[in-house]
Short mmCIF file of C-alpha atoms and ligand atoms in Angstrom, two decimals:
data_model
loop_
_atom_site.label_atom_id
_atom_site.label_comp_id
_atom_site.label_asym_id
_atom_site.label_seq_id
_atom_site.Cartn_x
_atom_site.Cartn_y
_atom_site.Cartn_z
CA UNK A 1 110.19 59.21 104.07
CA UNK A 2 113.75 58.47 104.98
CA UNK A 3 115.60 55.20 104.83
CA UNK A 4 117.75 56.41 107.71
CA UNK A 5 114.67 56.79 109.87
CA UNK A 6 113.62 53.26 108.95
CA UNK A 7 117.06 51.90 109.84
CA UNK A 8 117.03 53.72 113.17
CA UNK A 9 113.53 52.50 113.98
CA UNK A 10 114.29 48.85 113.15
CA UNK A 11 117.54 49.06 115.13
CA UNK A 12 115.64 50.54 118.09
CA UNK A 13 113.14 47.64 118.05
CA UNK A 14 115.91 45.09 117.55
CA UNK A 15 118.12 46.38 120.32
CA UNK A 16 115.43 47.11 122.89
CA UNK A 17 112.76 44.43 122.56
CA UNK A 18 113.90 40.87 123.20
CA UNK A 19 111.04 39.37 121.25
CA UNK A 20 111.79 41.30 118.06
CA UNK A 21 115.49 40.55 118.29
CA UNK A 22 114.68 36.84 118.66
CA UNK A 23 112.36 36.99 115.63
CA UNK A 24 114.95 38.75 113.48
CA UNK A 25 117.71 36.38 114.57
CA UNK A 26 115.50 33.40 113.72
CA UNK A 27 114.84 34.92 110.27
CA UNK A 28 118.56 35.62 109.80
CA UNK A 29 118.20 39.41 109.38
CA UNK A 30 119.59 42.35 111.29
CA UNK A 31 119.09 46.13 110.92
CA UNK A 32 122.37 46.33 108.93
CA UNK A 33 120.64 44.43 106.12
CA UNK A 34 118.42 47.42 105.37
CA UNK A 35 120.15 48.87 102.31
CA UNK A 36 116.96 49.74 100.36
CA UNK A 37 113.23 49.94 101.18
CA UNK A 38 112.77 46.60 99.47
CA UNK A 39 114.95 44.91 102.09
CA UNK A 40 112.23 45.55 104.66
CA UNK A 41 110.23 42.69 103.15
CA UNK A 42 112.84 40.27 104.51
CA UNK A 43 111.99 41.29 108.06
CA UNK A 44 109.50 39.31 110.15
CA UNK A 45 105.97 40.58 110.68
CA UNK A 46 104.64 41.80 114.02
CA UNK A 47 101.24 40.33 114.87
CA UNK A 48 98.49 41.22 117.31
CA UNK A 49 99.34 37.92 119.00
CA UNK A 50 102.82 39.28 119.79
CA UNK A 51 101.22 42.01 121.90
CA UNK A 52 99.16 39.40 123.77
CA UNK A 53 102.07 37.03 124.22
CA UNK A 54 104.35 39.73 125.56
CA UNK A 55 101.66 41.38 127.70
CA UNK A 56 101.91 43.83 129.31
CA UNK A 57 105.29 45.50 128.65
CA UNK A 58 107.16 43.13 126.35
CA UNK A 59 106.57 45.27 123.22
CA UNK A 60 107.97 48.36 124.95
CA UNK A 61 111.40 49.46 123.78
CA UNK A 62 111.85 51.95 126.62
CA UNK A 63 111.86 51.45 130.41
CA UNK A 64 108.34 51.63 131.90
CA UNK A 65 109.34 54.81 133.77
CA UNK A 66 109.74 56.64 130.43
CA UNK A 67 106.07 56.12 129.52
CA UNK A 68 103.76 59.12 129.67
CA UNK A 69 100.51 57.31 128.82
CA UNK A 70 99.04 53.85 128.29
CA UNK A 71 96.14 52.87 126.03
CA UNK A 72 94.66 49.50 125.28
CA UNK A 73 92.48 47.94 122.64
CA UNK A 74 89.93 45.54 123.97
CA UNK A 75 89.86 42.86 121.29
CA UNK A 76 87.22 40.17 121.33
CA UNK A 77 89.04 37.56 123.37
CA UNK A 78 91.75 37.31 125.99
CA UNK A 79 93.98 40.01 127.32
CA UNK A 80 93.82 43.57 126.05
CA UNK A 81 96.54 44.86 123.78
CA UNK A 82 98.58 47.37 125.78
CA UNK A 83 100.29 50.24 124.00
CA UNK A 84 102.54 52.83 125.65
CA UNK A 85 103.60 56.32 124.60
CA UNK A 86 106.51 58.46 125.72
CA UNK A 87 106.06 62.24 125.98
CA UNK A 88 107.71 62.57 122.54
CA UNK A 89 105.30 59.94 121.10
CA UNK A 90 102.34 61.92 122.42
CA UNK A 91 103.68 65.14 120.84
CA UNK A 92 104.13 63.35 117.55
CA UNK A 93 100.65 61.81 117.72
CA UNK A 94 99.10 65.21 118.45
CA UNK A 95 100.95 66.68 115.49
CA UNK A 96 99.72 63.91 113.17
CA UNK A 97 96.14 64.26 114.42
CA UNK A 98 96.32 68.03 114.01
CA UNK A 99 97.45 67.41 110.44
CA UNK A 100 94.49 65.07 109.86
CA UNK A 101 92.08 67.68 111.17
CA UNK A 102 93.63 70.47 109.09
CA UNK A 103 93.55 68.27 105.98
CA UNK A 104 89.84 67.69 106.60
CA UNK A 105 89.20 71.44 106.68
CA UNK A 106 89.19 72.02 110.45
CA UNK A 107 90.70 75.38 111.41
CA UNK A 108 92.19 76.92 114.57
CA UNK A 109 89.38 78.49 116.55
CA UNK A 110 86.82 75.88 115.51
CA UNK A 111 84.71 74.24 118.20
CA UNK A 112 84.96 70.45 118.02
CA UNK A 113 82.46 68.08 119.62
CA UNK A 114 84.37 64.89 120.38
CA UNK A 115 82.07 61.91 120.87
CA UNK A 116 84.75 59.23 120.59
CA UNK A 117 85.07 57.30 123.84
CA UNK A 118 87.59 58.70 126.33
CA UNK A 119 89.56 56.11 128.26
CA UNK A 120 91.70 53.21 127.23
CA UNK A 121 90.34 53.49 123.67
CA UNK A 122 92.62 55.75 121.61
CA UNK A 123 89.76 57.60 119.85
CA UNK A 124 88.79 60.16 122.49
CA UNK A 125 92.18 61.32 123.70
CA UNK A 126 93.73 60.95 120.22
CA UNK A 127 91.30 63.44 118.66
CA UNK A 128 91.40 65.61 121.76
CA UNK A 129 95.18 66.07 121.64
CA UNK A 130 95.22 66.80 117.91
CA UNK A 131 92.40 69.33 118.12
CA UNK A 132 94.04 71.21 120.98
CA UNK A 133 97.34 71.19 119.11
CA UNK A 134 95.62 72.72 116.08
CA UNK A 135 94.13 75.44 118.26
CA UNK A 136 90.54 74.24 118.48
CA UNK A 137 88.34 74.21 121.56
CA UNK A 138 87.20 70.68 122.38
CA UNK A 139 83.93 69.58 123.93
CA UNK A 140 85.05 66.24 125.41
CA UNK A 141 81.62 64.63 125.25
CA UNK A 142 82.86 61.02 124.98
CA UNK A 143 80.33 58.32 123.99
CA UNK A 144 76.78 57.88 125.25
CA UNK A 145 74.13 60.06 126.91
CA UNK A 146 72.86 60.94 123.47
CA UNK A 147 70.20 63.44 124.61
CA UNK A 148 72.81 65.46 126.48
CA UNK A 149 75.09 65.39 123.45
CA UNK A 150 72.28 66.72 121.26
CA UNK A 151 71.65 69.54 123.69
CA UNK A 152 75.35 70.45 123.70
CA UNK A 153 75.51 70.36 119.90
CA UNK A 154 72.44 72.59 119.59
CA UNK A 155 73.50 75.04 122.29
CA UNK A 156 77.28 75.30 121.82
CA UNK A 157 77.14 75.22 117.99
CA UNK A 158 80.31 73.22 117.16
CA UNK A 159 81.49 73.19 113.54
CA UNK A 160 83.12 69.76 113.81
CA UNK A 161 81.86 66.40 115.04
CA UNK A 162 84.16 63.45 115.76
CA UNK A 163 82.65 60.00 116.35
CA UNK A 164 82.20 56.57 114.80
CA UNK A 165 79.98 56.46 111.70
CA UNK A 166 77.44 54.36 113.58
CA UNK A 167 77.24 56.91 116.41
CA UNK A 168 76.90 59.70 113.83
CA UNK A 169 73.72 57.93 112.69
CA UNK A 170 72.48 57.69 116.26
CA UNK A 171 73.02 61.42 116.74
CA UNK A 172 71.29 62.16 113.42
CA UNK A 173 68.32 60.07 114.49
CA UNK A 174 68.10 61.83 117.85
CA UNK A 175 68.25 65.23 116.12
CA UNK A 176 65.09 64.21 114.25
CA UNK A 177 65.52 66.66 111.41
CA UNK A 178 66.67 69.65 113.52
CA UNK A 179 69.43 71.51 111.70
CA UNK A 180 72.76 72.14 113.42
CA UNK A 181 75.91 74.22 113.06
CA UNK A 182 77.93 71.09 112.12
CA UNK A 183 79.84 71.25 108.84
CA UNK A 184 82.45 68.49 109.12
CA UNK A 185 82.29 65.02 110.68
CA UNK A 186 85.45 62.98 111.17
CA UNK A 187 84.44 59.36 111.33
CA UNK A 188 86.42 56.17 111.69
CA UNK A 189 87.30 53.30 114.02
CA UNK A 190 84.99 50.89 112.19
CA UNK A 191 84.37 49.82 108.60
CA UNK A 192 81.79 51.86 106.70
CA UNK A 193 80.79 51.79 103.06
CA UNK A 194 80.69 54.79 100.71
CA UNK A 195 76.89 54.48 100.89
CA UNK A 196 77.00 54.75 104.68
CA UNK A 197 79.17 57.83 104.33
CA UNK A 198 76.53 59.43 102.09
CA UNK A 199 73.83 58.55 104.64
CA UNK A 200 75.82 60.27 107.39
CA UNK A 201 76.34 63.32 105.17
CA UNK A 202 72.68 63.60 104.19
CA UNK A 203 71.27 62.93 107.65
CA UNK A 204 73.61 65.32 109.46
CA UNK A 205 74.09 67.87 106.66
CA UNK A 206 77.89 67.65 106.92
CA UNK A 207 80.88 66.54 104.93
CA UNK A 208 81.86 63.24 106.55
CA UNK A 209 85.50 62.29 106.14
CA UNK A 210 87.18 59.00 106.89
CA UNK A 211 89.96 58.79 109.51
CA UNK A 212 91.91 55.58 109.89
CA UNK A 213 94.25 54.27 112.56
CA UNK A 214 94.85 51.52 115.06
CA UNK A 215 96.19 51.36 118.59
CA UNK A 216 99.14 49.08 117.91
CA UNK A 217 100.46 51.48 115.27
CA UNK A 218 99.43 54.76 116.96
CA UNK A 219 95.67 55.27 117.38
CA UNK A 220 93.65 57.50 115.04
CA UNK A 221 95.79 59.61 112.72
CA UNK A 222 97.56 57.10 110.47
CA UNK A 223 95.60 58.23 107.40
CA UNK A 224 92.82 60.67 106.53
CA UNK A 225 90.52 61.31 103.59
CA UNK A 226 90.95 64.61 101.79
CA UNK A 227 87.85 66.63 100.92
CA UNK A 228 89.11 66.94 97.33
CA UNK A 229 89.82 63.21 96.82
CA UNK A 230 86.88 61.35 98.24
CA UNK A 231 87.35 57.65 98.95
CA UNK A 232 91.14 57.93 99.27
CA UNK A 233 93.01 58.39 102.54
CA UNK A 234 96.43 60.02 102.57
CA UNK A 235 98.83 57.89 104.63
CA UNK A 236 101.34 59.97 106.62
CA UNK A 237 104.31 58.24 105.07
CA UNK A 238 106.80 60.40 106.94
CA UNK A 239 105.62 58.55 110.07
CA UNK A 240 104.52 55.11 108.81
CA UNK A 241 105.69 53.02 105.90
CA UNK A 242 102.71 51.14 104.46
CA UNK A 243 102.81 47.86 102.54
CA UNK A 244 100.11 45.69 101.03
CA UNK A 245 100.67 41.96 101.38
CA UNK A 246 98.80 38.90 100.26
CA UNK A 247 96.75 37.92 103.34
CA UNK A 248 97.41 34.20 102.74
CA UNK A 249 101.08 34.16 101.79
CA UNK A 250 102.30 37.40 103.37
CA UNK A 251 104.12 38.28 100.14
CA UNK A 252 104.28 42.00 99.27
CA UNK A 253 101.99 43.18 96.46
CA UNK A 254 102.46 46.18 94.18
CA UNK A 255 100.44 49.41 94.51
CA UNK A 256 96.95 49.02 93.09
CA UNK A 257 96.48 45.40 94.23
CA UNK A 258 94.00 44.26 96.87
CA UNK A 259 95.53 42.94 100.06
CA UNK A 260 96.23 43.39 103.76
CA UNK A 261 97.73 46.60 105.09
CA UNK A 262 101.02 46.32 106.95
CA UNK A 263 102.63 49.29 108.71
CA UNK A 264 106.13 50.02 109.95
CA UNK A 265 106.49 53.01 112.24
CA UNK A 266 109.42 55.30 111.48
CA UNK A 267 109.88 57.30 114.65
CA UNK A 268 108.12 55.75 117.63
CA UNK A 269 109.95 55.54 120.92
CA UNK A 270 107.82 53.44 123.26
CA UNK A 271 106.34 50.82 120.94
CA UNK A 272 108.09 50.74 117.58
CA UNK A 273 106.16 48.44 115.24
CA UNK A 274 107.94 46.70 112.42
CA UNK A 275 105.70 45.30 109.67
CA UNK A 276 102.56 45.16 111.80
CA UNK A 277 99.87 43.08 110.10
CA UNK A 278 96.65 45.02 110.54
CA UNK A 279 94.18 42.48 109.17
CA UNK A 280 92.60 45.44 107.33
CA UNK A 281 92.03 45.04 103.61
CA UNK A 282 92.65 47.89 101.20
CA UNK A 283 94.76 49.02 98.25
CA UNK A 284 97.57 51.56 97.99
CA UNK A 285 97.89 54.17 95.25
CA UNK A 286 100.75 56.47 94.31
CA UNK A 287 100.70 60.08 95.50
CA UNK A 288 98.90 62.71 93.44
CA UNK A 289 99.12 66.49 93.36
CA UNK A 290 101.11 68.39 95.90
CA UNK A 291 100.93 65.78 98.67
CA UNK A 292 103.96 63.49 98.40
CA UNK A 293 102.41 60.55 100.27
CA UNK A 294 100.69 57.41 99.00
CA UNK A 295 96.97 57.01 99.49
CA UNK A 296 94.97 54.02 100.68
CA UNK A 297 91.41 53.20 99.67
CA UNK A 298 88.75 53.11 102.35
CA UNK A 299 88.94 49.82 104.27
CA UNK A 300 87.06 47.07 102.50
CA UNK A 301 86.82 44.90 105.60
CA UNK A 302 89.06 42.83 107.80
CA UNK A 303 90.53 39.55 106.69
CA UNK A 304 88.89 37.97 109.73
CA UNK A 305 85.51 39.64 108.99
CA UNK A 306 84.99 37.88 105.71
CA UNK A 307 82.06 35.53 105.96
CA UNK A 308 82.09 32.32 104.02
CA UNK A 309 78.48 31.32 103.61
CA UNK A 310 77.80 28.14 101.67
CA UNK A 311 81.14 28.60 99.97
CA UNK A 312 80.50 32.23 98.93
CA UNK A 313 82.92 34.83 100.31
CA UNK A 314 81.22 38.02 101.35
CA UNK A 315 82.22 41.06 103.40
CA UNK A 316 79.65 42.74 105.65
CA UNK A 317 80.36 45.97 103.80
CA UNK A 318 79.00 44.48 100.57
CA UNK A 319 75.72 43.68 102.31
CA UNK A 320 75.65 47.19 103.79
CA UNK A 321 76.05 48.64 100.30
CA UNK A 322 73.01 46.71 99.04
CA UNK A 323 70.91 47.74 102.04
CA UNK A 324 71.66 51.40 101.48
CA UNK A 325 70.81 51.24 97.80
CA UNK A 326 67.23 50.69 98.87
CA UNK A 327 65.42 53.86 100.01
CA UNK A 328 62.86 51.89 102.07
CA UNK A 329 65.64 50.49 104.28
CA UNK A 330 67.62 52.29 106.95
CA UNK A 331 71.33 51.94 107.82
CA UNK A 332 70.49 50.05 111.01
CA UNK A 333 71.02 46.35 110.43
CA UNK A 334 72.56 43.18 111.78
CA UNK A 335 73.83 40.08 110.06
CA UNK A 336 73.52 36.63 111.62
CA UNK A 337 74.99 33.44 110.27
CA UNK A 338 73.74 30.17 111.71
CA UNK A 339 74.06 26.53 110.82
CA UNK A 340 70.81 24.64 110.46
CA UNK A 341 70.55 21.06 109.18
CA UNK A 342 74.21 21.20 108.11
CA UNK A 343 73.48 24.28 106.00
CA UNK A 344 74.64 27.86 106.55
CA UNK A 345 71.82 30.35 106.91
CA UNK A 346 72.47 34.07 106.43
CA UNK A 347 69.88 36.34 108.01
CA UNK A 348 69.89 40.08 107.46
CA UNK A 349 67.69 42.00 109.90
CA UNK A 350 67.19 45.57 108.84
CA UNK A 351 65.00 48.46 109.88
CA UNK A 352 62.70 49.77 107.21
CA UNK A 353 59.21 49.85 105.88
CA UNK A 354 57.33 47.58 103.52
CA UNK A 355 58.56 44.95 101.14
CA UNK A 356 62.10 45.12 99.87
CA UNK A 357 64.05 43.50 97.10
CA UNK A 358 67.18 42.95 99.21
CA UNK A 359 66.96 39.15 99.06
CA UNK A 360 66.66 39.16 95.27
CA UNK A 361 69.56 41.56 94.88
CA UNK A 362 71.77 39.53 97.25
CA UNK A 363 71.04 36.55 95.03
CA UNK A 364 71.63 38.27 91.71
CA UNK A 365 74.67 40.36 92.82
CA UNK A 366 76.51 37.84 94.98
CA UNK A 367 74.79 34.52 94.23
CA UNK A 368 73.79 34.18 97.86
CA UNK A 369 70.33 33.56 99.27
CA UNK A 370 69.55 35.27 102.54
CA UNK A 371 66.62 35.46 104.88
CA UNK A 372 65.71 39.15 105.05
CA UNK A 373 63.74 40.35 108.06
CA UNK A 374 62.49 43.93 107.92
CA UNK A 375 61.73 45.37 111.34
CA UNK A 376 60.30 48.69 112.53
CA UNK A 377 62.48 51.74 113.06
CA UNK A 378 64.11 51.69 116.51
CA UNK A 379 63.94 47.90 116.84
CA UNK A 380 67.68 47.21 116.68
CA UNK A 381 70.07 48.35 119.43
CA UNK A 382 72.08 51.52 118.74
CA UNK A 383 75.82 51.73 119.25
CA UNK A 384 77.72 54.43 121.14
CA UNK A 385 81.11 53.46 119.78
CA UNK A 386 82.17 50.72 117.44
CA UNK A 387 79.05 48.97 116.18
CA UNK A 388 78.66 45.20 116.37
CA UNK A 389 76.67 44.17 113.38
CA UNK A 390 77.91 40.71 112.46
CA UNK A 391 77.17 37.63 114.54
CA UNK A 392 78.51 34.33 113.31
CA UNK A 393 76.96 31.65 115.47
CA UNK A 394 78.50 28.67 113.70
CA UNK A 395 80.56 26.34 115.90
CA UNK A 396 79.50 28.40 118.88
CA UNK A 397 81.59 31.22 117.45
CA UNK A 398 80.22 34.72 117.89
CA UNK A 399 81.97 37.29 115.78
CA UNK A 400 81.44 41.00 116.24
CA UNK A 401 82.51 43.27 113.43
CA UNK A 402 85.10 45.99 114.08
O1 DLL B 501 89.85 52.41 116.23
C1 DLL B 501 91.62 54.06 116.28
C2 DLL B 501 90.69 55.06 115.73
C3 DLL B 501 89.91 55.84 116.59
C4 DLL B 501 90.60 55.26 114.35
C5 DLL B 501 89.06 56.79 116.07
C6 DLL B 501 89.78 56.25 113.83
C7 DLL B 501 88.99 57.00 114.68
P1 DLL B 501 91.56 50.33 117.52
O2 DLL B 501 90.51 50.36 118.57
O3 DLL B 501 92.86 49.71 117.84
O4 DLL B 501 91.90 51.79 117.05
O5 DLL B 501 90.93 49.62 116.27
C8 DLL B 501 91.64 49.54 115.07
O6 DLL B 501 89.58 49.60 113.75
O7 DLL B 501 92.43 47.79 112.57
C9 DLL B 501 90.33 48.71 111.71
O8 DLL B 501 89.89 47.37 111.63
C10 DLL B 501 89.26 49.56 112.38
N1 DLL B 501 89.27 50.92 111.83
C11 DLL B 501 89.85 52.01 112.35
N2 DLL B 501 89.61 53.08 111.55
C12 DLL B 501 88.89 52.63 110.49
C13 DLL B 501 88.35 53.24 109.32
C14 DLL B 501 91.01 52.69 116.50
N3 DLL B 501 88.46 54.54 109.08
C15 DLL B 501 90.80 48.87 114.00
N4 DLL B 501 87.70 52.43 108.45
C16 DLL B 501 91.50 48.84 112.66
C17 DLL B 501 87.55 51.11 108.68
C18 DLL B 501 88.68 51.24 110.67
N5 DLL B 501 88.02 50.50 109.77
#
């Protein structure tokens, strides 16, 4: 992690994107003010809204002709968020993804079945580039056509599977107990609890590791879980400087405190991001062992995912944890919040068999009563990419998680 790199990156954004220069000028800071890492906290945040407002090329710090690739994240409303990469950015991304894969135990020569969506989404091509860089052969399956994917997995015998945790469950279900050659699954792109991770591991007979990233900052490959430190993801601090800030005030918080992740890129050409507010909630911890980089805990949820139901704050992940504590229930569920007679009603629909104590445990653990509807296996729709499990119907608002 070098302060020089930070200075160069901030200067690049300041000199080559009008919007960031205007923001810095308004805040009374310039790249010359960066004398220590702490000074970064005086710089203005970059928000998802900035990408929308300056759509399509306003966040680009290089001429359009210098771009080698464009990705986009769909978002729930309005215009997509466009991100560009120069050839050097793509090389760097591939290197970081190769590092993630190697950290997870993937080796050159491995066969990797990549079921992340190919296209504007960064998942498919992000994993693809990293795996090729590491020297793996990639089966670019993309999302969907589950039966064909199962056939490929059974016939080609890959060692590694890459897909969202929810699609890993869909594949496990379609395998119906058949054993495979898979040993490692690299899952991410949506929130998943530690319990969900164990489900994926048991159902697929693999070690399932967590990969984190986001389009605005890079794509997948910002952080990865190590097999020897479960629950913690090493952040590649030579490429991204992470901060945790209070989601309400934006003030920086020390390592170990709960808050919102903020990233500053250190060497991006096309779209340098300075203090990008991710909306993702986690905690940072100091480095341990031989790896000199800080670690983040698995994502707890997004600040905009938190449900406030009759005054009680609850994250979907907490409900998922309770569901998976109960052997009679499966990991396929959806959460609906409605407003009836001026009262919030939380309904959890979950696949399973027989009576369950989920309602009682919701009440005793979180002080929240919920209507629990247990439905037959296969009743709820399956997801091929990022799962939508949360539907908040209040005020006509429909919120999809992830
Ligand atoms: O989801 C990049 C990615 C692809 C990451 C494949 C990992 C694997 P976006 O579509 O821009 O990029 O969505 C980014 O997804 O802000 C988080 O809210 C969520 N997310 C990504 N990885 C994780 C994870 C990709 N491991 C948004 N755990 C982020 C929890 C995750 N949430």
